[in-house]
Coordinates of C-alpha atoms in Angstrom, one line a residue:
Chain A
M1 CA 0.0 0.0 0.0
S2 CA 2.3 2.8 -1.2
R3 CA -0.4 5.4 -1.8
P4 CA -0.9 8.2 0.7
A5 CA -3.5 7.7 3.3
P6 CA -6.9 8.9 2.0
S7 CA -8.8 11.6 3.7
P8 CA -10.6 10.6 6.8
H9 CA -13.7 12.3 5.4
L10 CA -13.9 9.8 2.6
L11 CA -16.5 7.8 4.4
R12 CA -18.7 10.6 5.4
Y13 CA -21.9 9.5 3.8
R14 CA -25.4 11.0 3.9
T15 CA -27.7 10.2 6.8
L16 CA -28.2 6.4 7.1
N17 CA -32.0 6.5 7.4
T18 CA -32.4 8.1 4.0
A19 CA -29.8 6.1 2.1
R20 CA -31.0 2.5 2.6
R21 CA -33.9 0.2 2.1
G22 CA -35.3 -2.4 4.5
P23 CA -34.0 -5.8 5.1
W24 CA -36.2 -7.5 2.4
F25 CA -34.1 -5.6 -0.1
G26 CA -31.2 -7.5 1.3
S27 CA -32.9 -10.8 0.3
V28 CA -33.0 -9.6 -3.3
A29 CA -29.3 -8.7 -3.1
I30 CA -28.5 -12.2 -1.8
A31 CA -30.5 -13.8 -4.6
R32 CA -28.7 -11.6 -7.2
S33 CA -25.3 -12.4 -5.9
S34 CA -26.1 -16.1 -5.8
L35 CA -27.2 -16.1 -9.4
Q36 CA -24.1 -14.1 -10.4
L37 CA -22.0 -16.8 -8.7
L38 CA -23.8 -19.5 -10.6
A39 CA -23.7 -17.6 -13.9
G40 CA -19.9 -17.8 -13.7
R41 CA -19.9 -21.6 -13.9
K42 CA -19.7 -23.5 -17.2
M43 CA -21.8 -26.3 -15.8
F44 CA -24.7 -23.9 -15.4
W45 CA -24.6 -22.8 -19.0
T46 CA -24.2 -26.3 -20.3
L47 CA -27.4 -27.4 -18.5
Y48 CA -29.2 -24.3 -19.4
I49 CA -28.5 -24.9 -23.1
F50 CA -29.9 -28.4 -22.7
S51 CA -33.0 -26.9 -21.2
L52 CA -33.2 -24.4 -24.0
L53 CA -33.0 -27.2 -26.6
I54 CA -36.0 -28.9 -25.0
F55 CA -37.9 -25.6 -25.1
L56 CA -37.0 -25.1 -28.8
L57 CA -38.1 -28.6 -29.6
Y58 CA -41.5 -27.9 -28.2
F59 CA -41.6 -24.4 -29.6
F60 CA -41.0 -25.5 -33.2
G61 CA -42.8 -28.8 -32.7
Q62 CA -46.0 -27.0 -32.0
Y63 CA -45.5 -24.7 -34.9
L64 CA -44.7 -27.6 -37.2
Q65 CA -47.7 -29.6 -36.1
V66 CA -50.1 -26.7 -36.9
F67 CA -48.3 -25.9 -40.1
L68 CA -48.4 -29.4 -41.4
E69 CA -52.0 -29.8 -40.3
Q70 CA -53.3 -26.7 -41.9
R71 CA -50.9 -25.8 -44.8
V72 CA -49.7 -29.0 -46.3
S73 CA -52.4 -30.6 -48.4
E74 CA -50.1 -33.0 -50.4
S75 CA -50.0 -36.6 -49.3
L76 CA -46.3 -36.7 -50.0
V77 CA -43.6 -34.0 -49.6
R78 CA -40.3 -34.2 -51.4
T79 CA -37.4 -33.6 -48.9
G80 CA -34.3 -34.2 -51.1
G81 CA -32.1 -36.8 -49.6
V82 CA -33.7 -36.8 -46.2
F83 CA -36.2 -39.5 -45.1
G84 CA -35.9 -41.4 -48.4
R85 CA -36.6 -38.2 -50.5
T86 CA -40.3 -38.1 -49.6
I87 CA -42.3 -38.0 -46.4
R88 CA -45.9 -38.3 -45.5
P89 CA -47.0 -35.2 -43.6
D90 CA -49.8 -37.0 -41.8
F91 CA -47.1 -39.3 -40.2
F92 CA -45.4 -36.3 -38.7
V93 CA -48.8 -34.7 -37.7
N94 CA -49.7 -37.9 -35.9
M95 CA -46.4 -38.1 -34.2
L96 CA -46.4 -34.5 -33.0
R97 CA -50.0 -34.5 -32.0
D98 CA -50.6 -38.0 -30.6
T99 CA -47.2 -39.3 -29.5
L100 CA -45.3 -36.1 -28.5
R101 CA -48.6 -34.2 -27.8
M102 CA -47.2 -30.9 -29.1
N103 CA -50.7 -29.6 -29.7
G104 CA -51.2 -27.0 -27.0
T105 CA -53.0 -29.3 -24.6
A106 CA -52.5 -30.1 -20.9
D107 CA -50.3 -33.0 -22.0
T108 CA -48.0 -30.5 -24.0
Y109 CA -47.4 -28.3 -21.0
G110 CA -47.3 -31.2 -18.5
D111 CA -44.8 -33.2 -20.5
F112 CA -42.7 -30.1 -21.2
M113 CA -42.5 -29.1 -17.6
W114 CA -41.9 -32.7 -16.6
T115 CA -39.0 -33.0 -19.0
E116 CA -37.5 -29.6 -18.2
G117 CA -37.8 -30.5 -14.5
Y118 CA -35.2 -33.2 -15.0
I119 CA -32.7 -30.7 -16.2
V120 CA -33.7 -28.4 -13.4
M121 CA -33.2 -31.2 -10.9
V122 CA -29.6 -31.9 -12.2
L123 CA -28.8 -28.2 -12.3
L124 CA -30.0 -27.8 -8.7
A125 CA -28.0 -30.8 -7.5
F126 CA -24.9 -29.1 -8.8
A127 CA -25.8 -25.6 -7.8
G128 CA -27.0 -26.4 -4.3
S129 CA -23.6 -26.4 -2.7
A130 CA -22.5 -23.2 -4.6
I131 CA -25.7 -21.3 -3.6
V132 CA -26.3 -22.5 -0.1
G133 CA -24.0 -25.3 1.1
N134 CA -20.7 -23.3 0.9
D135 CA -22.1 -20.7 3.3
F136 CA -22.6 -23.3 5.9
R137 CA -19.5 -25.3 5.0
F138 CA -17.1 -22.4 5.2
N139 CA -19.0 -20.6 7.9
S140 CA -19.6 -17.5 5.8
L141 CA -22.9 -16.7 7.4
P142 CA -21.4 -14.0 9.7
F143 CA -20.8 -11.9 6.6
Y144 CA -24.5 -12.0 5.8
L145 CA -25.9 -12.0 9.3
S146 CA -23.9 -9.1 10.5
K147 CA -25.5 -7.0 7.8
P148 CA -28.9 -5.4 8.4
I149 CA -30.8 -8.6 7.7
G150 CA -32.1 -11.5 9.7
R151 CA -31.9 -15.3 9.1
R152 CA -35.3 -15.2 7.6
H153 CA -34.1 -12.7 5.0
Y154 CA -31.0 -14.8 4.2
L155 CA -33.1 -18.0 3.6
V156 CA -35.7 -16.0 1.5
G157 CA -32.8 -14.6 -0.6
K158 CA -31.4 -18.0 -1.3
A159 CA -34.9 -19.4 -1.9
L160 CA -35.5 -16.6 -4.4
A161 CA -32.3 -17.5 -6.3
I162 CA -33.4 -21.1 -6.6
A163 CA -37.0 -20.0 -7.5
V164 CA -35.6 -17.9 -10.3
L165 CA -33.7 -20.8 -11.7
V166 CA -36.7 -23.2 -11.5
N167 CA -39.1 -20.7 -13.1
A168 CA -36.7 -19.7 -15.8
M169 CA -36.5 -23.3 -17.0
T170 CA -40.1 -24.4 -16.4
T171 CA -42.9 -21.9 -15.8
I172 CA -41.7 -19.1 -18.1
P173 CA -40.9 -21.3 -21.1
G174 CA -44.3 -23.0 -20.4
L175 CA -46.0 -19.7 -20.6
C176 CA -44.1 -18.9 -23.8
L177 CA -45.4 -22.1 -25.4
Y178 CA -48.9 -21.2 -24.3
V179 CA -48.7 -17.8 -25.8
E180 CA -47.1 -19.2 -29.0
Y181 CA -49.9 -21.7 -29.5
G182 CA -52.5 -19.0 -29.2
F183 CA -50.7 -17.1 -32.0
I184 CA -50.4 -20.1 -34.3
D185 CA -53.9 -21.4 -33.6
T186 CA -56.7 -18.8 -33.0
W187 CA -57.3 -16.1 -30.4
E188 CA -60.1 -18.3 -29.1
Y189 CA -57.4 -20.6 -27.7
Y190 CA -56.7 -18.1 -24.9
K191 CA -60.3 -17.8 -24.1
N192 CA -61.0 -21.5 -24.0
S193 CA -57.8 -22.5 -22.3
T194 CA -57.6 -20.4 -19.1
R195 CA -57.5 -23.7 -17.2
L196 CA -54.2 -24.5 -19.0
L197 CA -52.8 -21.2 -18.0
F198 CA -53.7 -21.8 -14.4
G199 CA -52.2 -25.3 -14.7
I200 CA -48.9 -23.9 -15.9
L201 CA -48.7 -21.4 -13.1
A202 CA -49.8 -23.9 -10.4
Y203 CA -47.5 -26.7 -11.7
G204 CA -44.7 -24.2 -11.9
A205 CA -45.5 -23.0 -8.3
A206 CA -45.5 -26.6 -7.0
L207 CA -42.1 -27.3 -8.7
T208 CA -40.7 -24.0 -7.4
I209 CA -41.8 -24.4 -3.8
T210 CA -41.0 -28.1 -3.5
L211 CA -37.6 -28.0 -5.2
T212 CA -36.6 -24.8 -3.4
L213 CA -37.4 -26.2 0.0
L214 CA -35.8 -29.6 -0.8
L215 CA -32.7 -28.0 -2.1
L216 CA -32.4 -25.7 0.9
V217 CA -32.8 -28.6 3.2
T218 CA -30.3 -30.9 1.4
A219 CA -27.8 -28.1 0.9
T220 CA -27.8 -26.9 4.5
W221 CA -27.6 -30.5 5.6
L222 CA -25.0 -32.0 3.3
R223 CA -23.1 -28.8 2.1
R224 CA -20.8 -30.6 -0.3
T225 CA -21.6 -31.2 -4.0
V226 CA -21.0 -34.9 -4.3
P227 CA -23.2 -36.0 -1.3
L228 CA -25.8 -33.6 -2.4
I229 CA -26.0 -35.1 -5.8
M230 CA -26.1 -38.6 -4.3
V231 CA -29.0 -37.7 -2.1
W232 CA -30.8 -35.7 -4.8
T233 CA -30.4 -38.7 -7.2
A234 CA -31.7 -41.1 -4.5
A235 CA -34.7 -38.8 -3.9
F236 CA -35.7 -38.4 -7.5
V237 CA -34.3 -41.4 -9.5
M238 CA -34.1 -44.2 -7.0
S239 CA -37.6 -43.5 -5.6
R240 CA -38.9 -43.7 -9.1
L241 CA -37.3 -47.1 -9.7
V242 CA -38.5 -48.3 -6.3
Q243 CA -42.1 -47.3 -6.8
R244 CA -42.1 -49.0 -10.2
W245 CA -40.7 -52.2 -8.8
L246 CA -43.2 -52.2 -5.9
V247 CA -46.3 -51.4 -8.0
D248 CA -45.5 -52.8 -11.5
G249 CA -43.1 -55.6 -10.4
L250 CA -44.6 -56.8 -7.1
G251 CA -48.2 -55.7 -7.8
L252 CA -48.6 -53.7 -4.7
S253 CA -51.0 -50.9 -4.3
P254 CA -50.6 -47.9 -6.7
R255 CA -50.3 -45.7 -3.5
W256 CA -46.6 -46.9 -3.4
R257 CA -46.1 -44.6 -6.4
L258 CA -46.4 -41.7 -3.9
L259 CA -42.8 -42.4 -2.9
D260 CA -41.8 -40.7 -6.1
I261 CA -42.1 -37.0 -5.3
W262 CA -41.4 -36.2 -9.0
N263 CA -44.4 -38.2 -10.0
D264 CA -46.5 -36.6 -7.2
M265 CA -45.7 -33.1 -8.6
Y266 CA -46.6 -34.3 -12.1
L267 CA -50.0 -35.6 -10.8
F268 CA -50.6 -32.3 -9.0
G269 CA -49.8 -30.5 -12.2
Q270 CA -52.2 -32.7 -14.2
W271 CA -54.9 -32.0 -11.6
C272 CA -54.4 -28.3 -12.0
F273 CA -54.5 -28.7 -15.8
G274 CA -57.9 -30.4 -15.4
T275 CA -56.8 -33.7 -16.9
N276 CA -59.1 -36.6 -16.3
H277 CA -57.5 -39.1 -13.9
L278 CA -58.4 -42.0 -16.2
L279 CA -56.7 -40.4 -19.2
L280 CA -53.3 -40.0 -17.5
R281 CA -50.4 -41.2 -19.5
P282 CA -48.9 -43.8 -19.7
G283 CA -52.3 -45.5 -19.8
N284 CA -51.0 -48.9 -18.5
Q285 CA -49.9 -47.4 -15.2
I286 CA -52.5 -46.9 -12.5
Q287 CA -51.7 -43.8 -10.6
P288 CA -52.7 -42.7 -7.0
E289 CA -55.4 -40.1 -6.6
Y290 CA -54.6 -36.5 -7.2
R291 CA -55.4 -35.5 -3.7
E292 CA -53.1 -38.1 -2.3
A293 CA -50.2 -36.8 -4.4
T294 CA -51.0 -33.3 -3.3
A295 CA -51.0 -34.4 0.3
V296 CA -47.6 -35.9 -0.1
I297 CA -46.2 -32.7 -1.6
V298 CA -47.7 -30.7 1.3
V299 CA -46.2 -33.0 3.9
V300 CA -42.8 -32.9 2.3
C301 CA -42.9 -29.1 2.2
L302 CA -44.0 -28.9 5.8
V303 CA -41.2 -31.2 6.9
C304 CA -38.7 -29.1 5.0
V305 CA -40.0 -25.9 6.6
W306 CA -39.8 -27.6 10.0
Y307 CA -36.2 -28.7 9.4
L308 CA -35.2 -25.3 8.1
S309 CA -36.6 -23.5 11.1
R310 CA -34.6 -25.8 13.3
R311 CA -31.6 -25.3 11.1
V312 CA -31.8 -21.6 11.2
R313 CA -31.9 -21.6 15.0
A314 CA -29.0 -24.0 15.1
V315 CA -26.9 -21.4 13.2
E316 CA -26.6 -19.7 16.5
V317 CA -24.3 -22.5 17.9
V318 CA -20.7 -21.4 17.6
Q319 CA -18.9 -24.3 16.2
Chain B
M1 CA -20.1 11.9 15.1
K2 CA -22.4 13.1 17.9
D3 CA -22.1 11.8 21.4
D4 CA -25.4 12.2 23.1
G5 CA -24.2 10.5 26.3
Q6 CA -25.8 7.2 25.2
P7 CA -23.3 4.3 25.1
V8 CA -22.7 2.9 21.6
L9 CA -22.8 -0.7 22.8
L10 CA -24.4 -1.8 26.0
F11 CA -24.5 -5.3 27.5
E12 CA -26.9 -5.5 30.4
Q13 CA -26.5 -8.7 32.5
V14 CA -26.2 -10.8 29.4
S15 CA -25.9 -14.5 29.6
K16 CA -25.8 -16.9 26.6
W17 CA -26.3 -20.6 26.9
Y18 CA -25.6 -23.2 24.3
G19 CA -27.7 -26.0 25.6
P20 CA -26.0 -27.0 28.9
V21 CA -22.8 -25.0 28.1
I22 CA -22.6 -21.3 29.1
G23 CA -20.9 -19.1 26.7
L24 CA -21.3 -15.8 28.4
N25 CA -22.2 -15.3 32.1
Q26 CA -24.0 -12.2 33.3
V27 CA -21.8 -9.8 31.3
T28 CA -22.4 -6.1 31.8
L29 CA -20.3 -3.9 29.4
E30 CA -20.6 -0.4 28.2
L31 CA -18.6 0.9 25.3
R32 CA -18.4 4.4 24.0
R33 CA -16.3 6.0 21.2
G34 CA -12.7 5.0 20.9
I35 CA -10.9 1.7 20.7
T36 CA -11.4 -1.1 23.1
G37 CA -9.4 -4.3 23.0
L38 CA -11.1 -7.5 23.8
V39 CA -8.7 -10.1 25.2
G40 CA -9.2 -13.5 26.7
A41 CA -8.0 -17.1 26.4
N42 CA -9.5 -19.5 23.9
G43 CA -13.0 -20.5 24.9
S44 CA -13.4 -17.5 27.2
G45 CA -16.4 -16.3 25.3
K46 CA -14.9 -13.7 23.0
S47 CA -16.6 -15.0 19.9
T48 CA -19.9 -15.2 21.7
L49 CA -19.6 -11.6 22.9
L50 CA -18.7 -10.4 19.4
R51 CA -21.6 -12.3 17.8
L52 CA -24.0 -10.9 20.4
A53 CA -22.6 -7.4 19.8
T54 CA -23.2 -7.8 16.0
G55 CA -26.7 -9.2 16.4
Q56 CA -25.8 -12.6 15.1
L57 CA -26.9 -14.2 18.4
K58 CA -29.7 -13.5 20.7
P59 CA -28.9 -13.4 24.4
T60 CA -30.5 -16.1 26.6
L61 CA -30.8 -13.6 29.4
G62 CA -30.3 -9.8 29.5
R63 CA -30.2 -7.3 26.7
V64 CA -27.6 -6.1 24.1
T65 CA -28.3 -2.7 22.6
V66 CA -26.5 -0.6 20.0
R67 CA -27.4 3.1 20.5
G68 CA -30.4 2.0 22.4
V69 CA -31.7 -0.4 19.7
D70 CA -31.8 -4.1 20.3
A71 CA -28.6 -5.5 18.6
W72 CA -30.7 -8.2 17.0
E73 CA -32.8 -5.7 15.1
W74 CA -31.8 -4.8 11.6
R75 CA -31.8 -1.1 12.5
A76 CA -29.0 -1.8 15.1
K77 CA -27.1 -3.9 12.6
A78 CA -27.2 -0.9 10.2
L79 CA -25.0 0.9 12.8
V80 CA -22.4 -1.9 13.1
G81 CA -19.6 -3.1 10.9
Y82 CA -18.2 -6.5 11.5
C83 CA -14.9 -7.9 10.3
P84 CA -15.1 -11.7 11.1
D85 CA -12.1 -13.9 11.9
N86 CA -12.7 -16.4 9.2
D87 CA -12.0 -15.5 5.6
A88 CA -14.3 -17.9 3.8
F89 CA -15.5 -15.8 0.8
Y90 CA -16.8 -16.6 -2.6
E91 CA -13.5 -17.6 -4.0
D92 CA -14.7 -17.2 -7.6
M93 CA -15.8 -13.7 -7.1
P94 CA -13.6 -10.7 -7.6
G95 CA -13.0 -8.6 -4.4
R96 CA -14.8 -5.6 -5.9
E97 CA -17.9 -7.6 -6.8
F98 CA -18.0 -9.1 -3.3
V99 CA -17.8 -5.8 -1.6
A100 CA -20.4 -4.4 -4.0
A101 CA -22.7 -7.3 -3.2
M102 CA -22.2 -6.7 0.5
A103 CA -23.1 -3.0 -0.1
R104 CA -26.4 -4.0 -1.8
L105 CA -27.0 -6.3 1.2
C106 CA -26.8 -3.2 3.4
G107 CA -29.7 -1.9 1.5
F108 CA -28.0 0.7 -0.7
E109 CA -29.2 1.5 -4.2
K110 CA -26.9 0.4 -7.0
A111 CA -25.2 3.8 -7.6
E112 CA -24.7 4.4 -3.9
A113 CA -23.4 0.8 -3.4
L114 CA -20.8 1.3 -6.2
R115 CA -19.8 4.6 -4.8
R116 CA -19.3 3.2 -1.3
T117 CA -17.5 0.2 -2.7
E118 CA -14.9 2.4 -4.4
A119 CA -14.6 4.5 -1.3
V120 CA -13.9 1.7 1.1
L121 CA -11.6 -0.2 -1.3
E122 CA -9.6 3.0 -1.6
R123 CA -9.5 3.4 2.1
V124 CA -8.2 -0.1 2.8
G125 CA -5.7 0.1 -0.1
M126 CA -7.3 -2.5 -2.4
A127 CA -8.8 -0.3 -5.1
D128 CA -6.1 -1.3 -7.7
R129 CA -6.2 -5.0 -6.8
A130 CA -9.9 -5.6 -6.3
D131 CA -10.7 -6.9 -9.8
R132 CA -8.8 -10.1 -9.1
K133 CA -10.7 -13.2 -7.8
I134 CA -10.6 -13.6 -4.1
G135 CA -9.3 -17.1 -4.5
G136 CA -6.0 -15.6 -5.6
Y137 CA -5.6 -13.2 -2.7
S138 CA -3.0 -13.4 0.1
K139 CA -4.1 -13.5 3.7
G140 CA -3.4 -9.8 4.1
M141 CA -5.5 -8.9 1.1
R142 CA -8.3 -11.0 2.4
Q143 CA -8.1 -9.1 5.7
R144 CA -8.4 -5.8 3.8
I145 CA -11.4 -6.9 1.8
K146 CA -13.1 -8.1 5.0
L147 CA -12.4 -4.7 6.5
A148 CA -13.7 -3.0 3.4
Q149 CA -17.0 -4.7 3.6
A150 CA -17.3 -3.8 7.3
L151 CA -16.8 -0.1 6.5
L152 CA -19.5 0.0 3.9
N153 CA -22.2 1.4 6.0
D154 CA -20.1 4.0 7.8
P155 CA -20.7 2.2 11.0
Q156 CA -20.8 3.8 14.4
M157 CA -19.4 0.7 15.9
L158 CA -16.8 -1.5 14.2
V159 CA -16.2 -5.0 15.6
L160 CA -12.9 -6.5 14.4
D161 CA -12.1 -10.1 15.1
E162 CA -8.3 -10.7 14.7
P163 CA -8.0 -7.9 12.1
L164 CA -4.2 -8.0 12.0
S165 CA -3.8 -11.7 11.5
G166 CA -1.7 -12.5 8.5
I167 CA -0.8 -8.9 7.6
D168 CA 2.8 -8.1 7.1
P169 CA 4.5 -5.5 9.5
I170 CA 4.2 -2.6 7.1
G171 CA 0.6 -3.5 6.4
R172 CA 0.0 -3.7 10.2
Q173 CA 1.2 -0.2 10.7
E174 CA -1.1 1.0 7.9
M175 CA -4.0 -0.9 9.5
L176 CA -3.3 0.5 12.9
E177 CA -3.2 4.0 11.4
L178 CA -6.5 3.3 9.8
F179 CA -8.1 2.1 13.1
R180 CA -6.8 5.2 14.9
G181 CA -8.2 7.4 12.1
L182 CA -11.6 5.7 12.5
A183 CA -11.5 6.2 16.3
A184 CA -10.6 9.8 15.7
E185 CA -13.7 10.2 13.7
G186 CA -15.7 9.2 16.8
K187 CA -16.4 5.6 16.0
C188 CA -16.4 2.9 18.6
L189 CA -14.0 0.1 17.8
L190 CA -14.0 -3.3 19.6
V191 CA -10.9 -5.2 18.6
S192 CA -10.5 -8.8 19.6
S193 CA -6.9 -10.0 19.2
H194 CA -4.5 -12.5 20.5
E195 CA -1.6 -10.3 19.5
L196 CA -1.3 -8.2 22.7
E197 CA 1.7 -6.3 21.6
E198 CA -0.1 -5.0 18.6
L199 CA -3.2 -4.4 20.6
E200 CA -1.2 -2.3 23.1
K201 CA 0.1 -0.1 20.3
L202 CA -3.5 0.5 19.3
T203 CA -5.2 1.1 22.6
D204 CA -4.7 0.8 26.3
H205 CA -8.4 0.3 27.0
V206 CA -9.2 -3.3 27.2
A207 CA -11.9 -5.6 28.3
I208 CA -10.6 -8.9 29.7
L209 CA -12.9 -11.9 29.4
T210 CA -12.3 -15.1 31.3
R211 CA -14.6 -18.1 31.5
G212 CA -17.6 -16.2 30.1
R213 CA -17.3 -13.3 32.5
I214 CA -15.8 -9.9 32.1
A215 CA -12.9 -10.0 34.5
A216 CA -12.0 -6.3 34.1
V217 CA -12.6 -3.3 31.8
G218 CA -10.6 -0.1 31.7
T219 CA -7.1 1.0 30.8
V220 CA -4.3 -1.4 31.5
T221 CA -3.0 0.9 34.2
Q222 CA -6.3 1.1 35.9
I223 CA -6.7 -2.6 35.8
R224 CA -3.2 -3.1 37.1
D225 CA -3.9 -0.7 40.0
M226 CA -6.8 -2.8 41.0
L227 CA -4.8 -6.0 41.3
D228 CA -3.9 -5.5 44.9
D229 CA -3.0 -9.2 45.4
Q230 CA -0.4 -8.9 42.6
P231 CA 2.1 -6.2 43.6
L232 CA 3.6 -4.1 40.8
S233 CA 7.3 -4.8 40.1
V234 CA 9.3 -1.7 39.4
R235 CA 12.9 -1.6 38.4
I236 CA 14.8 1.4 39.7
D237 CA 18.3 2.3 38.4
V238 CA 19.8 4.3 41.2
H239 CA 23.3 5.4 42.3
D240 CA 23.0 3.7 45.7
P241 CA 20.5 0.8 45.6
R242 CA 21.2 -0.4 49.1
R243 CA 20.4 2.9 50.7
L244 CA 17.2 3.2 48.6
A245 CA 16.2 -0.3 49.7
T246 CA 16.5 0.7 53.3
L247 CA 14.4 3.7 52.7
L248 CA 11.7 1.8 50.9
V249 CA 11.4 -1.3 53.0
N250 CA 9.5 0.5 55.8
R251 CA 6.8 1.8 53.4
L252 CA 3.4 0.3 53.8
E253 CA 2.9 -0.1 50.0
V254 CA 6.2 -1.9 49.5
V255 CA 5.9 -5.6 50.0
G256 CA 9.4 -6.6 48.8
V257 CA 12.7 -5.1 47.8
E258 CA 15.3 -7.1 45.9
L259 CA 18.7 -6.1 44.6
E260 CA 19.2 -6.7 41.0
P261 CA 21.2 -10.0 40.6
K262 CA 23.4 -8.3 38.1
V263 CA 26.5 -7.0 39.9
L264 CA 28.8 -4.3 38.4
A265 CA 32.6 -4.7 38.0
N266 CA 33.2 -2.6 41.1
G267 CA 31.0 -5.0 43.2
T268 CA 28.0 -2.7 43.5
H269 CA 24.5 -3.4 42.3
E270 CA 23.2 -1.5 39.4
S271 CA 19.5 -1.4 40.3
L272 CA 16.7 -2.4 42.6
I273 CA 13.5 -4.3 42.0
V274 CA 10.6 -3.1 44.2
R275 CA 7.3 -4.9 44.5
A276 CA 4.6 -2.5 45.6
R277 CA 0.9 -2.6 46.3
N278 CA -1.3 0.4 45.2
P279 CA 1.1 1.6 42.5
R280 CA -0.4 5.1 42.3
R281 CA 0.3 5.8 46.0
F282 CA 3.7 4.2 45.7
F283 CA 4.8 6.4 42.8
E284 CA 3.5 9.6 44.6
D285 CA 5.5 8.7 47.8
F286 CA 8.5 7.6 45.7
G287 CA 8.5 11.0 44.0
K288 CA 8.5 12.8 47.3
L289 CA 11.2 10.5 48.6
V290 CA 13.5 11.2 45.7
V291 CA 13.2 14.9 46.3
S292 CA 13.6 14.8 50.0
E293 CA 16.5 12.3 50.0
E294 CA 18.1 13.8 46.9
L295 CA 18.4 10.4 45.3
D296 CA 20.1 10.0 41.9
V297 CA 17.5 8.0 40.0
A298 CA 18.6 7.1 36.5
R299 CA 15.6 5.1 35.4
L300 CA 12.2 3.9 36.6
E301 CA 10.6 1.0 34.8
P302 CA 7.4 -0.9 35.7
L303 CA 8.0 -4.5 34.8
D304 CA 4.5 -6.0 34.8
D305 CA 2.0 -3.4 33.8
T306 CA 1.7 -4.5 30.2
A307 CA -1.6 -6.0 28.9
H308 CA 0.2 -9.3 28.7
A309 CA 1.3 -9.3 32.4
V310 CA -2.2 -8.1 33.5
L311 CA -3.8 -10.8 31.5
G312 CA -1.4 -13.3 33.0
Y313 CA -2.4 -12.3 36.6
L314 CA -6.1 -12.3 35.8
L315 CA -6.1 -15.6 34.0
G316 CA -3.8 -17.1 36.5
G317 CA -1.4 -18.3 33.9
S318 CA 1.2 -17.0 31.6
G319 CA -1.1 -14.5 30.0
K320 CA -1.1 -16.4 26.8
T321 CA -4.3 -16.1 24.9

């Protein structure tokens, strides 16, 4: 430090009360810095590009389905060297509409958010330690908690960062698809499909709240990336395999599918979309009732809140 | 900075329990402007006290206030700057970005946050190095960044936990100057440090903590004066030590007189070591004695009124913290 000592008046700022906002503004600052931190990692952008590819598949898939259905009247279309030089448009229409369900229905948005959710899940597993775990692992909390915020504001800030991630990859693209389909179909679509709009928002909210709470819990508990990924994988992948083995393999009650929290969120989403329970896909799997899946999500969220409230109090203990 | 007579930091009969373990036991402490050193052995409750002062912990019993506001409240935290001991940052973040993020956390608008970030970085001497990632910083640079984030809100009270740890000697001098400058501005600084020599250069006002209790608060001299059971040792270089010893030995305050073991070539002793209770009265009487007896005193040196010695007496050990 070779420079001359600066003037002692350098830090004479204006009156404190007029210069600053309340502690909730601090939560936004925490969320922002967490996202900045994540944005500096290549892993984040790699997974985000994957998520974007899924969105683009649905975006152009919907457009293609409507285009082929309405504009292409020929039974065969020449495609040069691709697909044996000619294709049948009705084959693609059927595939897009009936198999991939890219037709602006509850299945479109449900399937899209389900698929995006997998990328979100992997992203959160990697991001958990960076966003939350490291603060506990390296004992960085004093930096936050000595500032004019409380523990509540800290957790809300972190939750906000996770919520932004989840919504940026599920709800917002889902809404984009909804808006797009209205444009390529008719304006009547918006009028007749308000339930779908509600479904997108409600399914997005369920994903956001549940994943945020689960990530906060696992990240504050495990702190390091590798154990976090292992537990996260067990929670979302192993539980799926186990429920399938129990119900489809051993023939136990479909209620065992409730072990799969990912499936529970999907069922809740379909409930919000207004899908008939009997028409749930795949048709060969009997699913538990919507209300049962919802109850499981609520219980999981309550347990997470209970753990976090205990955890927040435990921060007091000087280690 | 105005001083309306209200203490900046006030602990009122504060106790803090961690389950069955007591961290702080009925502590009453009042700090005003200026620098106060906080010393104590490991596990004496320093960290607990600092965390209570910065509102990171709630007291189990009693009350901690900053300018009359409960330290737990965000309004009180807005008056406090805290430089923690640990330096676990976001290693991937440049220092400037980290400080700016902390400024936003204080509730400042973007423009104001950036302005304050530049001001504090300039003040701690990191303005030209703050664009590097924190992961590449030396220990001293990390200390400076920590200090910078503590200064962001122009705090009335600055709590510094081991602020000189890892800083080179030149950097230490600069930091000490900075702390003195902040104290001169009317801020209250509470400095916890194991490095008593450095702490003594900074302040002679200390709070000594032992086993969760405040053992003493005041200047080192004041505390030393109160230690009646530990007489002060004073070395006196005088022309005729034996005569002085005879004169002193009858004084009530003097509990022991000892000729310096070192003997000069001519067989005489060079100096005398006197152990005296109530040092203030001893020095007053000694002054009168020197004048009345026309003693030729070359040097007078208290041997155990340093913070280290005082701490040693209070903690019943070597004084090592």
